[in-house]
mmCIF file of C-alpha atoms in Angstrom:
data_model
loop_
_atom_site.group_PDB
_atom_site.id
_atom_site.type_symbol
_atom_site.label_atom_id
_atom_site.label_comp_id
_atom_site.label_asym_id
_atom_site.label_seq_id
_atom_site.Cartn_x
_atom_site.Cartn_y
_atom_site.Cartn_z
ATOM 1 C CA UNK A 276 -48.264 44.609 25.918
ATOM 2 C CA UNK A 277 -50.094 41.445 24.858
ATOM 3 C CA UNK A 278 -47.712 39.235 26.879
ATOM 4 C CA UNK A 279 -48.160 41.409 29.984
ATOM 5 C CA UNK A 280 -51.975 41.174 29.665
ATOM 6 C CA UNK A 281 -51.788 37.425 29.413
ATOM 7 C CA UNK A 282 -49.517 37.296 32.471
ATOM 8 C CA UNK A 283 -51.773 39.593 34.497
ATOM 9 C CA UNK A 284 -54.807 37.496 33.551
ATOM 10 C CA UNK A 285 -53.168 34.304 34.805
ATOM 11 C CA UNK A 286 -51.987 35.698 38.121
ATOM 12 C CA UNK A 287 -55.314 37.435 38.661
ATOM 13 C CA UNK A 288 -57.174 34.166 38.143
ATOM 14 C CA UNK A 289 -54.857 32.315 40.513
ATOM 15 C CA UNK A 290 -55.194 34.975 43.208
ATOM 16 C CA UNK A 291 -58.985 34.889 42.910
ATOM 17 C CA UNK A 292 -59.020 31.073 43.095
ATOM 18 C CA UNK A 293 -56.879 31.006 46.233
ATOM 19 C CA UNK A 294 -58.978 33.690 47.911
ATOM 20 C CA UNK A 295 -62.264 31.933 47.200
ATOM 21 C CA UNK A 296 -60.875 28.550 48.319
ATOM 22 C CA UNK A 297 -59.615 29.934 51.634
ATOM 23 C CA UNK A 298 -62.902 31.755 52.252
ATOM 24 C CA UNK A 299 -64.962 28.634 51.542
ATOM 25 C CA UNK A 300 -62.856 26.555 53.953
ATOM 26 C CA UNK A 301 -63.155 29.178 56.691
ATOM 27 C CA UNK A 302 -66.946 29.330 56.351
ATOM 28 C CA UNK A 303 -67.356 25.507 56.305
ATOM 29 C CA UNK A 304 -69.671 25.769 53.326
ATOM 30 C CA UNK A 305 -68.897 22.257 52.129
ATOM 31 C CA UNK A 306 -68.633 18.909 53.972
ATOM 32 C CA UNK A 307 -65.327 17.978 55.583
ATOM 33 C CA UNK A 308 -64.209 15.758 52.696
ATOM 34 C CA UNK A 309 -64.727 18.599 50.175
ATOM 35 C CA UNK A 310 -62.740 20.981 52.381
ATOM 36 C CA UNK A 311 -60.021 18.335 52.514
ATOM 37 C CA UNK A 312 -59.914 18.192 48.706
ATOM 38 C CA UNK A 313 -59.707 21.995 48.539
ATOM 39 C CA UNK A 314 -56.888 22.052 51.077
ATOM 40 C CA UNK A 315 -54.929 19.421 49.163
ATOM 41 C CA UNK A 316 -55.460 21.316 45.902
ATOM 42 C CA UNK A 317 -54.117 24.679 47.092
ATOM 43 C CA UNK A 318 -50.428 23.738 46.594
ATOM 44 C CA UNK A 319 -51.139 23.382 42.893
ATOM 45 C CA UNK A 320 -51.323 27.186 42.743
ATOM 46 C CA UNK A 321 -47.672 27.498 43.763
ATOM 47 C CA UNK A 322 -46.744 24.843 41.219
ATOM 48 C CA UNK A 323 -48.559 26.730 38.454
ATOM 49 C CA UNK A 324 -46.926 30.024 39.424
ATOM 50 C CA UNK A 325 -43.459 28.448 39.451
ATOM 51 C CA UNK A 326 -43.879 26.754 36.075
ATOM 52 C CA UNK A 327 -45.401 29.911 34.594
ATOM 53 C CA UNK A 328 -42.407 31.984 35.689
ATOM 54 C CA UNK A 329 -40.015 29.412 34.224
ATOM 55 C CA UNK A 330 -41.820 29.350 30.874
ATOM 56 C CA UNK A 331 -42.433 33.106 30.631
ATOM 57 C CA UNK A 332 -41.008 34.651 27.450
ATOM 58 C CA UNK A 333 -39.702 31.211 26.428
ATOM 59 C CA UNK A 334 -42.743 29.170 25.373
ATOM 60 C CA UNK A 335 -45.982 30.397 23.764
ATOM 61 C CA UNK A 336 -49.032 29.943 25.960
ATOM 62 C CA UNK A 337 -46.739 29.295 28.929
ATOM 63 C CA UNK A 338 -49.534 30.040 31.422
ATOM 64 C CA UNK A 339 -51.875 27.440 29.955
ATOM 65 C CA UNK A 340 -49.069 24.885 29.817
ATOM 66 C CA UNK A 341 -48.271 25.643 33.457
ATOM 67 C CA UNK A 342 -51.864 24.946 34.495
ATOM 68 C CA UNK A 343 -51.876 21.618 32.645
ATOM 69 C CA UNK A 344 -48.498 20.495 34.020
ATOM 70 C CA UNK A 345 -49.465 21.568 37.535
ATOM 71 C CA UNK A 346 -52.672 19.560 37.378
ATOM 72 C CA UNK A 347 -50.832 16.464 36.122
ATOM 73 C CA UNK A 348 -48.193 16.787 38.846
ATOM 74 C CA UNK A 349 -50.710 17.186 41.641
ATOM 75 C CA UNK A 350 -52.783 14.261 40.323
ATOM 76 C CA UNK A 351 -49.698 12.050 40.337
ATOM 77 C CA UNK A 352 -48.651 13.065 43.846
ATOM 78 C CA UNK A 353 -52.210 12.580 45.164
ATOM 79 C CA UNK A 354 -52.487 9.128 43.592
ATOM 80 C CA UNK A 355 -49.180 8.074 45.142
ATOM 81 C CA UNK A 356 -50.196 9.407 48.554
ATOM 82 C CA UNK A 357 -53.497 7.516 48.467
ATOM 83 C CA UNK A 358 -51.779 4.304 47.362
ATOM 84 C CA UNK A 359 -49.393 4.457 50.321
ATOM 85 C CA UNK A 360 -52.228 5.170 52.762
ATOM 86 C CA UNK A 361 -54.442 2.423 51.366
ATOM 87 C CA UNK A 362 -51.826 -0.216 52.211
ATOM 88 C CA UNK A 363 -51.748 0.749 55.900
ATOM 89 C CA UNK A 364 -54.013 -1.105 58.321
ATOM 90 C CA UNK A 365 -56.339 1.100 60.369
ATOM 91 C CA UNK A 366 -58.359 0.389 63.503
ATOM 92 C CA UNK A 367 -59.879 3.775 64.374
ATOM 93 C CA UNK A 368 -63.295 2.638 63.144
ATOM 94 C CA UNK A 369 -64.644 -0.299 65.169
ATOM 95 C CA UNK A 370 -68.004 -1.814 64.243
ATOM 96 C CA UNK A 371 -69.511 -4.802 66.054
ATOM 97 C CA UNK A 372 -72.625 -6.493 64.686
ATOM 98 C CA UNK A 373 -74.372 -9.385 66.427
ATOM 99 C CA UNK A 374 -77.402 -11.065 64.860
ATOM 100 C CA UNK A 375 -79.363 -13.681 66.804
ATOM 101 C CA UNK A 376 -81.297 -16.195 64.724
ATOM 102 C CA UNK A 377 -84.745 -17.439 65.627
ATOM 103 C CA UNK A 378 -85.204 -20.953 66.940
ATOM 104 C CA UNK A 379 -86.963 -21.985 63.724
ATOM 105 C CA UNK A 380 -83.997 -21.199 61.420
ATOM 106 C CA UNK A 381 -82.405 -24.275 59.820
ATOM 107 C CA UNK A 382 -80.088 -22.642 57.238
ATOM 108 C CA UNK A 383 -78.010 -19.463 57.397
ATOM 109 C CA UNK A 384 -76.950 -17.575 54.283
ATOM 110 C CA UNK A 385 -74.023 -15.178 54.671
ATOM 111 C CA UNK A 386 -73.277 -12.627 51.950
ATOM 112 C CA UNK A 387 -70.117 -10.524 52.275
ATOM 113 C CA UNK A 388 -69.012 -7.711 49.970
ATOM 114 C CA UNK A 389 -65.824 -5.845 50.866
ATOM 115 C CA UNK A 390 -63.455 -3.275 49.372
ATOM 116 C CA UNK A 391 -59.899 -2.872 50.761
ATOM 117 C CA UNK A 392 -60.373 -5.290 53.642
ATOM 118 C CA UNK A 393 -58.923 -8.613 54.760
ATOM 119 C CA UNK A 394 -61.698 -11.103 55.549
ATOM 120 C CA UNK A 395 -61.686 -13.988 58.017
ATOM 121 C CA UNK A 396 -64.543 -16.434 58.535
ATOM 122 C CA UNK A 397 -64.348 -18.950 61.369
ATOM 123 C CA UNK A 398 -66.502 -21.052 63.662
ATOM 124 C CA UNK A 399 -67.438 -19.303 66.882
ATOM 125 C CA UNK A 400 -65.383 -20.384 69.927
ATOM 126 C CA UNK A 401 -66.596 -23.253 72.060
ATOM 127 C CA UNK A 402 -69.218 -22.164 74.548
ATOM 128 C CA UNK A 403 -70.582 -19.389 72.337
ATOM 129 C CA UNK A 404 -74.273 -18.906 71.690
ATOM 130 C CA UNK A 405 -75.074 -21.326 68.850
ATOM 131 C CA UNK A 406 -77.767 -19.013 67.435
ATOM 132 C CA UNK A 407 -75.732 -15.798 67.090
ATOM 133 C CA UNK A 408 -73.551 -14.566 64.234
ATOM 134 C CA UNK A 409 -70.872 -12.180 65.459
ATOM 135 C CA UNK A 410 -69.073 -9.674 63.261
ATOM 136 C CA UNK A 411 -66.172 -7.368 64.072
ATOM 137 C CA UNK A 412 -64.862 -4.747 61.626
ATOM 138 C CA UNK A 413 -61.708 -2.729 62.276
ATOM 139 C CA UNK A 414 -60.793 -0.139 59.678
ATOM 140 C CA UNK A 415 -60.658 3.507 58.745
ATOM 141 C CA UNK A 416 -63.332 6.141 59.193
ATOM 142 C CA UNK A 417 -63.595 6.190 55.395
ATOM 143 C CA UNK A 418 -65.111 2.686 55.449
ATOM 144 C CA UNK A 419 -68.488 1.651 56.785
ATOM 145 C CA UNK A 420 -70.182 -1.732 57.164
ATOM 146 C CA UNK A 421 -73.910 -1.976 56.576
ATOM 147 C CA UNK A 422 -75.787 -5.059 57.749
ATOM 148 C CA UNK A 423 -79.114 -6.453 56.606
ATOM 149 C CA UNK A 424 -80.592 -9.478 58.346
ATOM 150 C CA UNK A 425 -83.789 -11.193 57.237
ATOM 151 C CA UNK A 426 -85.633 -14.391 58.142
ATOM 152 C CA UNK A 427 -87.825 -16.093 55.559
ATOM 153 C CA UNK A 428 -90.905 -18.267 55.766
ATOM 154 C CA UNK A 429 -88.885 -21.272 54.516
ATOM 155 C CA UNK A 430 -86.960 -21.183 57.825
ATOM 156 C CA UNK A 431 -83.814 -19.714 56.291
ATOM 157 C CA UNK A 432 -82.037 -16.543 57.340
ATOM 158 C CA UNK A 433 -79.781 -14.216 55.318
ATOM 159 C CA UNK A 434 -77.129 -11.912 56.726
ATOM 160 C CA UNK A 435 -75.696 -9.460 54.179
ATOM 161 C CA UNK A 436 -72.653 -7.377 55.158
ATOM 162 C CA UNK A 437 -71.507 -4.693 52.710
ATOM 163 C CA UNK A 438 -68.515 -2.385 52.977
ATOM 164 C CA UNK A 439 -69.173 1.113 51.655
ATOM 165 C CA UNK A 440 -67.366 4.429 51.281
ATOM 166 C CA UNK A 441 -69.350 7.133 53.130
ATOM 167 C CA UNK A 442 -67.670 9.946 51.158
ATOM 168 C CA UNK A 443 -67.102 10.152 47.390
ATOM 169 C CA UNK A 444 -63.740 11.841 48.081
ATOM 170 C CA UNK A 445 -62.104 10.185 51.107
ATOM 171 C CA UNK A 446 -59.962 12.261 53.453
ATOM 172 C CA UNK A 447 -56.314 11.350 52.952
ATOM 173 C CA UNK A 448 -55.422 11.014 56.628
ATOM 174 C CA UNK A 449 -58.357 8.631 57.206
ATOM 175 C CA UNK A 450 -57.685 6.222 54.328
ATOM 176 C CA UNK A 451 -56.476 2.699 55.130
ATOM 177 C CA UNK A 452 -57.113 -1.031 55.034
ATOM 178 C CA UNK A 453 -59.534 -2.863 57.270
ATOM 179 C CA UNK A 454 -60.144 -6.330 58.692
ATOM 180 C CA UNK A 455 -63.471 -8.129 58.951
ATOM 181 C CA UNK A 456 -63.995 -11.110 61.263
ATOM 182 C CA UNK A 457 -67.176 -13.181 61.014
ATOM 183 C CA UNK A 458 -67.884 -15.951 63.536
ATOM 184 C CA UNK A 459 -70.472 -18.522 62.482
ATOM 185 C CA UNK A 460 -72.436 -20.497 65.085
ATOM 186 C CA UNK A 461 -71.505 -24.201 65.284
ATOM 187 C CA UNK A 462 -74.114 -26.703 64.219
ATOM 188 C CA UNK A 463 -75.926 -24.283 61.886
ATOM 189 C CA UNK A 464 -75.804 -25.245 58.174
ATOM 190 C CA UNK A 465 -74.298 -22.327 56.249
ATOM 191 C CA UNK A 466 -74.373 -21.089 52.663
ATOM 192 C CA UNK A 467 -71.572 -18.515 52.316
ATOM 193 C CA UNK A 468 -70.684 -16.059 49.561
ATOM 194 C CA UNK A 469 -67.656 -13.739 49.675
ATOM 195 C CA UNK A 470 -66.987 -10.957 47.157
ATOM 196 C CA UNK A 471 -63.763 -9.064 47.900
ATOM 197 C CA UNK A 472 -62.288 -6.312 45.732
ATOM 198 C CA UNK A 473 -58.893 -6.088 47.431
ATOM 199 C CA UNK A 474 -57.815 -8.138 50.420
ATOM 200 C CA UNK A 475 -56.737 -11.549 51.639
ATOM 201 C CA UNK A 476 -59.528 -13.989 52.508
ATOM 202 C CA UNK A 477 -59.197 -16.750 55.105
ATOM 203 C CA UNK A 478 -62.076 -19.214 55.387
ATOM 204 C CA UNK A 479 -61.549 -21.716 58.204
ATOM 205 C CA UNK A 480 -64.722 -23.809 58.308
ATOM 206 C CA UNK A 481 -63.366 -26.593 60.479
ATOM 207 C CA UNK A 482 -66.354 -27.617 62.580
ATOM 208 C CA UNK A 483 -68.828 -25.650 60.426
ATOM 209 C CA UNK A 484 -71.741 -27.332 58.636
ATOM 210 C CA UNK A 485 -70.821 -25.894 55.245
ATOM 211 C CA UNK A 486 -73.499 -26.411 52.598
ATOM 212 C CA UNK A 487 -72.229 -24.125 49.832
ATOM 213 C CA UNK A 488 -69.353 -21.702 49.347
ATOM 214 C CA UNK A 489 -68.803 -19.089 46.633
ATOM 215 C CA UNK A 490 -65.664 -16.932 46.716
ATOM 216 C CA UNK A 491 -64.779 -14.124 44.303
ATOM 217 C CA UNK A 492 -61.574 -12.221 45.122
ATOM 218 C CA UNK A 493 -60.210 -9.701 42.650
ATOM 219 C CA UNK A 494 -56.852 -9.093 44.328
ATOM 220 C CA UNK A 495 -55.517 -11.028 47.311
ATOM 221 C CA UNK A 496 -54.580 -14.490 48.546
ATOM 222 C CA UNK A 497 -57.255 -16.983 49.590
ATOM 223 C CA UNK A 498 -57.002 -19.834 52.102
ATOM 224 C CA UNK A 499 -59.970 -22.210 52.395
ATOM 225 C CA UNK A 500 -60.093 -24.895 55.090
ATOM 226 C CA UNK A 501 -62.986 -27.242 54.440
ATOM 227 C CA UNK A 502 -64.797 -29.182 57.169
ATOM 228 C CA UNK A 503 -65.317 -32.903 57.547
ATOM 229 C CA UNK A 504 -68.986 -32.516 56.701
ATOM 230 C CA UNK A 505 -71.387 -33.939 54.130
ATOM 231 C CA UNK A 506 -73.790 -31.293 52.770
ATOM 232 C CA UNK A 507 -77.417 -32.220 53.408
ATOM 233 C CA UNK A 508 -79.130 -29.653 51.167
ATOM 234 C CA UNK A 509 -77.409 -30.763 47.952
ATOM 235 C CA UNK A 510 -77.071 -33.927 45.899
ATOM 236 C CA UNK A 511 -73.600 -35.487 45.426
ATOM 237 C CA UNK A 512 -73.602 -34.616 41.698
ATOM 238 C CA UNK A 513 -74.213 -30.909 42.358
ATOM 239 C CA UNK A 514 -71.488 -28.292 42.236
ATOM 240 C CA UNK A 515 -71.397 -26.499 45.574
ATOM 241 C CA UNK A 516 -69.934 -23.206 44.374
ATOM 242 C CA UNK A 517 -67.269 -21.355 42.395
ATOM 243 C CA UNK A 518 -63.980 -20.035 43.747
ATOM 244 C CA UNK A 519 -62.455 -17.276 41.625
ATOM 245 C CA UNK A 520 -59.138 -15.647 42.495
ATOM 246 C CA UNK A 521 -57.947 -12.901 40.155
ATOM 247 C CA UNK A 522 -54.513 -11.843 41.375
ATOM 248 C CA UNK A 523 -53.326 -14.041 44.213
ATOM 249 C CA UNK A 524 -52.812 -17.621 45.353
ATOM 250 C CA UNK A 525 -55.455 -20.134 46.419
ATOM 251 C CA UNK A 526 -54.667 -22.679 49.119
ATOM 252 C CA UNK A 527 -57.199 -25.446 49.817
ATOM 253 C CA UNK A 528 -57.012 -27.526 52.972
ATOM 254 C CA UNK A 529 -59.290 -30.536 52.899
ATOM 255 C CA UNK A 530 -59.751 -33.414 55.370
ATOM 256 C CA UNK A 531 -58.622 -36.808 54.157
ATOM 257 C CA UNK A 532 -62.149 -38.157 54.778
ATOM 258 C CA UNK A 533 -63.531 -35.886 52.042
ATOM 259 C CA UNK A 534 -63.112 -36.727 48.349
ATOM 260 C CA UNK A 535 -63.170 -33.578 46.221
ATOM 261 C CA UNK A 536 -63.480 -32.901 42.519
ATOM 262 C CA UNK A 537 -62.292 -29.467 41.329
ATOM 263 C CA UNK A 538 -63.238 -28.320 37.832
ATOM 264 C CA UNK A 539 -60.448 -26.046 36.543
ATOM 265 C CA UNK A 540 -61.578 -25.818 32.921
ATOM 266 C CA UNK A 541 -61.777 -22.008 33.212
ATOM 267 C CA UNK A 542 -58.384 -21.727 34.901
ATOM 268 C CA UNK A 543 -55.029 -21.045 33.273
ATOM 269 C CA UNK A 544 -51.344 -21.630 33.889
ATOM 270 C CA UNK A 545 -49.236 -24.716 34.643
ATOM 271 C CA UNK A 546 -50.086 -27.590 36.947
ATOM 272 C CA UNK A 547 -51.152 -26.886 40.552
ATOM 273 C CA UNK A 548 -49.354 -28.178 43.636
ATOM 274 C CA UNK A 549 -50.994 -31.382 44.943
ATOM 275 C CA UNK A 550 -50.213 -34.869 46.229
ATOM 276 C CA UNK A 551 -50.350 -37.263 43.225
ATOM 277 C CA UNK A 552 -50.903 -40.167 45.608
ATOM 278 C CA UNK A 553 -54.219 -38.619 46.668
ATOM 279 C CA UNK A 554 -55.381 -36.686 43.584
ATOM 280 C CA UNK A 555 -55.421 -37.184 39.822
ATOM 281 C CA UNK A 556 -55.063 -34.396 37.241
ATOM 282 C CA UNK A 557 -57.434 -35.376 34.424
ATOM 283 C CA UNK A 558 -58.766 -34.261 31.028
ATOM 284 C CA UNK A 559 -55.869 -32.081 29.967
ATOM 285 C CA UNK A 560 -55.386 -30.586 33.444
ATOM 286 C CA UNK A 561 -59.012 -29.438 33.603
ATOM 287 C CA UNK A 562 -60.084 -31.687 36.502
ATOM 288 C CA UNK A 563 -58.346 -32.308 39.809
ATOM 289 C CA UNK A 564 -60.064 -35.279 41.408
ATOM 290 C CA UNK A 565 -59.468 -37.417 44.474
ATOM 291 C CA UNK A 566 -58.416 -40.936 43.514
ATOM 292 C CA UNK A 567 -61.168 -42.406 45.697
ATOM 293 C CA UNK A 568 -63.837 -40.050 44.380
ATOM 294 C CA UNK A 569 -66.021 -42.857 42.981
ATOM 295 C CA UNK A 570 -65.901 -44.919 46.170
ATOM 296 C CA UNK A 571 -65.725 -42.336 48.966
ATOM 297 C CA UNK A 572 -68.629 -41.911 51.357
ATOM 298 C CA UNK A 573 -68.537 -38.095 51.224
ATOM 299 C CA UNK A 574 -67.811 -36.256 47.966
ATOM 300 C CA UNK A 575 -67.913 -32.566 47.084
ATOM 301 C CA UNK A 576 -67.554 -30.641 43.830
ATOM 302 C CA UNK A 577 -66.382 -27.048 43.232
ATOM 303 C CA UNK A 578 -65.465 -24.954 40.191
ATOM 304 C CA UNK A 579 -62.154 -23.089 40.295
ATOM 305 C CA UNK A 580 -61.201 -20.027 38.240
ATOM 306 C CA UNK A 581 -57.572 -19.446 39.210
ATOM 307 C CA UNK A 582 -53.990 -19.366 38.016
ATOM 308 C CA UNK A 583 -53.048 -23.032 38.375
ATOM 309 C CA UNK A 584 -49.470 -22.201 39.392
ATOM 310 C CA UNK A 585 -50.937 -20.338 42.375
ATOM 311 C CA UNK A 586 -53.109 -23.261 43.480
ATOM 312 C CA UNK A 587 -52.150 -25.765 46.157
ATOM 313 C CA UNK A 588 -54.244 -28.533 47.679
ATOM 314 C CA UNK A 589 -53.263 -29.878 51.114
ATOM 315 C CA UNK A 590 -54.848 -32.958 52.654
ATOM 316 C CA UNK A 591 -55.225 -32.733 56.441
ATOM 317 C CA UNK A 592 -55.818 -35.440 59.021
#
């Protein structure tokens, strides 16, 4: 009699749960993403019933064990499903943002913060408006880009672009990766900062007046093409930024006219890939420095926090 009561209690609870869940979905009581969670959770009931029947009369507290195993199984399946979806590129959400700078602006600061998105920064095509920053985001409906543009009294402007999740529980069918393209106006000195959680980053600043660059990528490959440009808002002995790459490779393309010094004292791993005729690896592999650094007309300095075996430095003509 005690076993039958326990069995009736379990099936009664499951039947009540299913009924309430279906009723809530039909009445649209909750937002769409909550209804999506409820819909994805309903199959767990069948899992619990099946496990409960298998364990009945064989294992004490079989109903409770069934609930726990069902929850673990559904959590694992859901995690796998989201992982597969997150690796797929989406383009159903298109966001274009154009910001025109005032005539008095002499320095543009760009601040990017992204989630599961590949980022590309380039100089605007020839013939474009040299006072406008153009941004194009293609991604899923579960990603949104917020923009904040300000102009200061010191004649500088700041454009901050931040990727956000509009829903705390994203809908499975809408999850996916995005791409973010930012075109910088030629002839405008730029101070750029990129913070990316998961995604490849390509920074092609050929023809851009790059003053400073900070890059922090948790997971993804990074390619940085530096311009033939001497920063005017910094002294030669100043470090112009830090490039940190967690999991991924860093490729640096630098014009032969520019002599660079890369501080790798916080990096790890074996030697990077570089041309020993152009660069020297100094101080116990902590510094990678151009051989003509002390005599070159234009010098730049950056700090690197990378896996050295994933670092390559290419000199371009």
